Amino acid sequence: MVIQVDEPVRVKPNQTGRAAAILRLNGNEALYNELLEMFFKDDAVECLHGYLASGDVKSALLTAHGMKGSAANLGLETLSDLAGNVERSLRDNDVAAAQEAFSKLQREFDTISFFQE
Amino acid sequence: MERILIADDIAVNRKILEEILQDTYCCIMAENGKQAIERALEYAGSLSLILLDIMMPEYDGYEVLRILKRNMLTKDIPVVLITSLDSERDESRGLSEGAIDYITKPFNAQIVKCRVNNHVELKRHQDMLQELIDKRTRKIVEIRESLLDAVSSIIEYRSLESSKHVKRIKLYCEAHLNRLLKKNLFSEQLDRKNAELIARASTLHDIGKVGVPDSILMKPGPLASEEFELMKKHAVMGGDFINSIRDSADDDYVYYAYQICRHHHEWWNGGGYPDKLSGEDIPLSARIVALADVYDALVSKRVYKPAYSHETAVAFIRAGKGTQFDPLLVDTFEGEVSELFRSIAMLHNDCPQ
């Protein structure tokens, strides 16, 4: 990922989320790091973007829901909540609200993947 | 190692569950609902548990659950749902549709492991109990059948007929039934399982003779007409006796035994007894036994008659086609089946050389 010089200052993601997630994995930090890598390698955000753009609500809903769960599993609480917002808006058939929630989600995703790298 | 199926469309979730459980279980993975069903059917006999995500592409978890619970092969495999913390509605719906429990995201390794272990253990106990019940039930059925067999042998001693008569009747019926199965005849009422039951029940055909006086059973020579009327009662008495021990409508063995006892002296043209049934109204089991019983009476020596030759017996049965006997059964009897009857009669002769 290319970082622009005029990017706003990034806030480091919630460390308690990480610690709690590792604890839930029986303290297996190596496994946690492996899972995190899997998570960021996945193209779910791009897919979600595409589904929202093309109006494929059903697929967007599944992807947002999936991201909510896997982010929660990794202790990425903010991201999980934002994915939850997208999911909820889609369930209400409010695509505009889903788009808006998605841009927040994308920002959060970029932020934590920046610290991930 | 016991097998479990993990069905979740999100790779991270599958990986976590697999890591948590792979030390204890052999984990089969599915990435969507369709795969979950395919894997469940493929491993149906050996799956101890299914972990099932609800929101999945290609059939969601509810649909998968419904399909699994409707299939005989998979309906007894415990299903644990994977849900999000905020979806209480999913949990209650899943549980009401047959899931045994649920785990929530984010996964807690220890809780997941404990829940899975508990349910696998429960399933194991359940299977053990089921096996025990099946075993005991089989035993009870066996005991009743051997009691009935013992009852049927009483009449053989009483009537001074051959104790091998009962055995031969069973063998004749088996031979005839096998032929019918092979030629796919009467296939709407006959399969391998009930053919076996009919052959076994055939041994009871004459138990009603217990109620016929010795003076008639052992009378050398033809019976007077009132004596014959008493003799004919054995069919009714046998049927009544079987009825008295008939405790459940779905017990096929006792059901066939009743048909055979009551109706093995009916004639195809309605000229038999006790109910003067004709044609297809006579139960198939009774029609098969009737033919075997007559064949054996002809080729055996009885107090009232000498033993006739196999050829005479076959000719007699051929002559009774459509009058005494079901014509279709006579057709299958002639040729291969009658030859089998001949060897059975020879091998299980009353006075072995």
mmCIF file of N, CA, C and O in Angstrom, chain B residues 246-282:
data_model
loop_
_atom_site.group_PDB
_atom_site.id
_atom_site.type_symbol
_atom_site.label_atom_id
_atom_site.label_comp_id
_atom_site.label_asym_id
_atom_site.label_seq_id
_atom_site.Cartn_x
_atom_site.Cartn_y
_atom_site.Cartn_z
ATOM 1 N N ARG B 246 -50.601 -61.426 19.235
ATOM 2 C CA ARG B 246 -50.265 -60.312 18.360
ATOM 3 C C ARG B 246 -50.376 -59.021 19.158
ATOM 4 O O ARG B 246 -51.463 -58.620 19.542
ATOM 5 N N ASP B 247 -49.246 -58.396 19.447
ATOM 6 C CA ASP B 247 -49.326 -57.238 20.336
ATOM 7 C C ASP B 247 -49.116 -55.908 19.618
ATOM 8 O O ASP B 247 -49.430 -54.869 20.121
ATOM 9 N N SER B 248 -48.570 -55.964 18.425
ATOM 10 C CA SER B 248 -48.441 -54.691 17.727
ATOM 11 C C SER B 248 -48.714 -54.906 16.253
ATOM 12 O O SER B 248 -48.340 -55.916 15.676
ATOM 13 N N ALA B 249 -49.397 -53.933 15.678
ATOM 14 C CA ALA B 249 -49.854 -54.089 14.310
ATOM 15 C C ALA B 249 -48.708 -54.182 13.315
ATOM 16 O O ALA B 249 -48.850 -54.752 12.258
ATOM 17 N N ASP B 250 -47.543 -53.629 13.672
ATOM 18 C CA ASP B 250 -46.476 -53.569 12.679
ATOM 19 C C ASP B 250 -45.497 -54.730 12.781
ATOM 20 O O ASP B 250 -44.421 -54.692 12.224
ATOM 21 N N ASP B 251 -45.883 -55.757 13.554
ATOM 22 C CA ASP B 251 -45.007 -56.913 13.646
ATOM 23 C C ASP B 251 -45.294 -57.838 12.461
ATOM 24 O O ASP B 251 -46.246 -58.613 12.479
ATOM 25 N N ASP B 252 -44.465 -57.736 11.449
ATOM 26 C CA ASP B 252 -44.734 -58.445 10.198
ATOM 27 C C ASP B 252 -44.708 -59.964 10.371
ATOM 28 O O ASP B 252 -45.490 -60.675 9.753
ATOM 29 N N TYR B 253 -43.816 -60.435 11.221
ATOM 30 C CA TYR B 253 -43.677 -61.877 11.388
ATOM 31 C C TYR B 253 -44.986 -62.493 11.875
ATOM 32 O O TYR B 253 -45.508 -63.462 11.299
ATOM 33 N N VAL B 254 -45.560 -61.893 12.915
ATOM 34 C CA VAL B 254 -46.801 -62.410 13.481
ATOM 35 C C VAL B 254 -47.963 -62.214 12.498
ATOM 36 O O VAL B 254 -48.849 -63.059 12.384
ATOM 37 N N TYR B 255 -47.892 -61.129 11.767
ATOM 38 C CA TYR B 255 -48.912 -60.838 10.750
ATOM 39 C C TYR B 255 -48.927 -61.936 9.679
ATOM 40 O O TYR B 255 -49.977 -62.489 9.339
ATOM 41 N N TYR B 256 -47.742 -62.295 9.188
ATOM 42 C CA TYR B 256 -47.670 -63.365 8.192
ATOM 43 C C TYR B 256 -48.090 -64.704 8.805
ATOM 44 O O TYR B 256 -48.746 -65.516 8.148
ATOM 45 N N ALA B 257 -47.687 -64.927 10.050
ATOM 46 C CA ALA B 257 -48.051 -66.188 10.708
ATOM 47 C C ALA B 257 -49.572 -66.328 10.764
ATOM 48 O O ALA B 257 -50.124 -67.404 10.514
ATOM 49 N N TYR B 258 -50.249 -65.214 11.069
ATOM 50 C CA TYR B 258 -51.715 -65.248 11.113
ATOM 51 C C TYR B 258 -52.298 -65.605 9.742
ATOM 52 O O TYR B 258 -53.131 -66.503 9.618
ATOM 53 N N GLN B 259 -51.829 -64.902 8.718
ATOM 54 C CA GLN B 259 -52.335 -65.160 7.355
ATOM 55 C C GLN B 259 -52.156 -66.622 6.988
ATOM 56 O O GLN B 259 -53.050 -67.267 6.427
ATOM 57 N N ILE B 260 -50.974 -67.144 7.304
ATOM 58 C CA ILE B 260 -50.644 -68.506 6.902
ATOM 59 C C ILE B 260 -51.507 -69.522 7.651
ATOM 60 O O ILE B 260 -52.071 -70.453 7.065
ATOM 61 N N CYS B 261 -51.609 -69.335 8.984
ATOM 62 C CA CYS B 261 -52.393 -70.288 9.778
ATOM 63 C C CYS B 261 -53.846 -70.323 9.314
ATOM 64 O O CYS B 261 -54.431 -71.387 9.130
ATOM 65 N N ARG B 262 -54.413 -69.157 9.135
ATOM 66 C CA ARG B 262 -55.844 -69.099 8.839
ATOM 67 C C ARG B 262 -56.148 -69.506 7.394
ATOM 68 O O ARG B 262 -57.178 -70.116 7.117
ATOM 69 N N HIS B 263 -55.242 -69.154 6.485
ATOM 70 C CA HIS B 263 -55.626 -69.268 5.072
ATOM 71 C C HIS B 263 -54.856 -70.295 4.244
ATOM 72 O O HIS B 263 -54.999 -70.313 3.033
ATOM 73 N N HIS B 264 -54.092 -71.177 4.867
ATOM 74 C CA HIS B 264 -53.309 -72.069 4.018
ATOM 75 C C HIS B 264 -54.133 -73.218 3.422
ATOM 76 O O HIS B 264 -53.589 -74.043 2.703
ATOM 77 N N HIS B 265 -55.416 -73.257 3.760
ATOM 78 C CA HIS B 265 -56.274 -74.241 3.088
ATOM 79 C C HIS B 265 -57.315 -73.606 2.176
ATOM 80 O O HIS B 265 -58.279 -74.244 1.772
ATOM 81 N N GLU B 266 -57.137 -72.312 1.888
ATOM 82 C CA GLU B 266 -58.042 -71.668 0.924
ATOM 83 C C GLU B 266 -57.656 -72.147 -0.476
ATOM 84 O O GLU B 266 -56.494 -72.472 -0.735
ATOM 85 N N TRP B 267 -58.626 -72.162 -1.355
ATOM 86 C CA TRP B 267 -58.370 -72.519 -2.757
ATOM 87 C C TRP B 267 -58.498 -71.283 -3.635
ATOM 88 O O TRP B 267 -59.307 -70.401 -3.363
ATOM 89 N N TRP B 268 -57.725 -71.281 -4.716
ATOM 90 C CA TRP B 268 -57.735 -70.154 -5.649
ATOM 91 C C TRP B 268 -59.156 -69.874 -6.175
ATOM 92 O O TRP B 268 -59.555 -68.736 -6.362
ATOM 93 N N ASN B 269 -59.955 -70.960 -6.371
ATOM 94 C CA ASN B 269 -61.314 -70.778 -6.936
ATOM 95 C C ASN B 269 -62.366 -70.565 -5.855
ATOM 96 O O ASN B 269 -63.563 -70.589 -6.139
ATOM 97 N N GLY B 270 -61.936 -70.387 -4.609
ATOM 98 C CA GLY B 270 -62.901 -70.129 -3.541
ATOM 99 C C GLY B 270 -63.449 -71.390 -2.898
ATOM 100 O O GLY B 270 -64.301 -71.322 -2.016
ATOM 101 N N GLY B 271 -62.934 -72.564 -3.313
ATOM 102 C CA GLY B 271 -63.464 -73.824 -2.803
ATOM 103 C C GLY B 271 -62.806 -74.317 -1.522
ATOM 104 O O GLY B 271 -63.090 -75.423 -1.075
ATOM 105 N N GLY B 272 -61.920 -73.511 -0.949
ATOM 106 C CA GLY B 272 -61.208 -73.971 0.253
ATOM 107 C C GLY B 272 -61.868 -73.538 1.543
ATOM 108 O O GLY B 272 -63.044 -73.182 1.559
ATOM 109 N N TYR B 273 -61.134 -73.561 2.627
ATOM 110 C CA TYR B 273 -61.677 -73.160 3.932
ATOM 111 C C TYR B 273 -60.619 -72.392 4.715
ATOM 112 O O TYR B 273 -59.447 -72.471 4.361
ATOM 113 N N PRO B 274 -60.941 -71.666 5.758
ATOM 114 C CA PRO B 274 -62.258 -71.517 6.396
ATOM 115 C C PRO B 274 -63.079 -70.373 5.804
ATOM 116 O O PRO B 274 -64.277 -70.339 6.029
ATOM 117 N N ASP B 275 -62.494 -69.445 5.070
ATOM 118 C CA ASP B 275 -63.251 -68.249 4.675
ATOM 119 C C ASP B 275 -63.710 -68.256 3.224
ATOM 120 O O ASP B 275 -64.289 -67.284 2.757
ATOM 121 N N LYS B 276 -63.405 -69.360 2.507
ATOM 122 C CA LYS B 276 -63.757 -69.440 1.088
ATOM 123 C C LYS B 276 -63.262 -68.238 0.300
ATOM 124 O O LYS B 276 -63.954 -67.725 -0.586
ATOM 125 N N LEU B 277 -62.080 -67.766 0.667
ATOM 126 C CA LEU B 277 -61.478 -66.665 -0.095
ATOM 127 C C LEU B 277 -61.078 -67.199 -1.452
ATOM 128 O O LEU B 277 -60.848 -68.400 -1.620
ATOM 129 N N SER B 278 -60.996 -66.283 -2.440
ATOM 130 C CA SER B 278 -60.530 -66.736 -3.744
ATOM 131 C C SER B 278 -59.536 -65.736 -4.319
ATOM 132 O O SER B 278 -59.486 -64.568 -3.911
ATOM 133 N N GLY B 279 -58.733 -66.224 -5.277
ATOM 134 C CA GLY B 279 -57.789 -65.385 -6.020
ATOM 135 C C GLY B 279 -56.877 -64.565 -5.119
ATOM 136 O O GLY B 279 -56.395 -65.037 -4.090
ATOM 137 N N GLU B 280 -56.699 -63.322 -5.526
ATOM 138 C CA GLU B 280 -55.775 -62.435 -4.824
ATOM 139 C C GLU B 280 -56.240 -62.103 -3.402
ATOM 140 O O GLU B 280 -55.477 -61.535 -2.628
ATOM 141 N N ASP B 281 -57.490 -62.415 -3.072
ATOM 142 C CA ASP B 281 -57.949 -62.175 -1.706
ATOM 143 C C ASP B 281 -57.244 -63.086 -0.706
ATOM 144 O O ASP B 281 -57.157 -62.772 0.473
ATOM 145 N N ILE B 282 -56.766 -64.218 -1.187
ATOM 146 C CA ILE B 282 -55.984 -65.096 -0.313
ATOM 147 C C ILE B 282 -54.594 -64.478 -0.190
ATOM 148 O O ILE B 282 -53.964 -64.197 -1.211
#
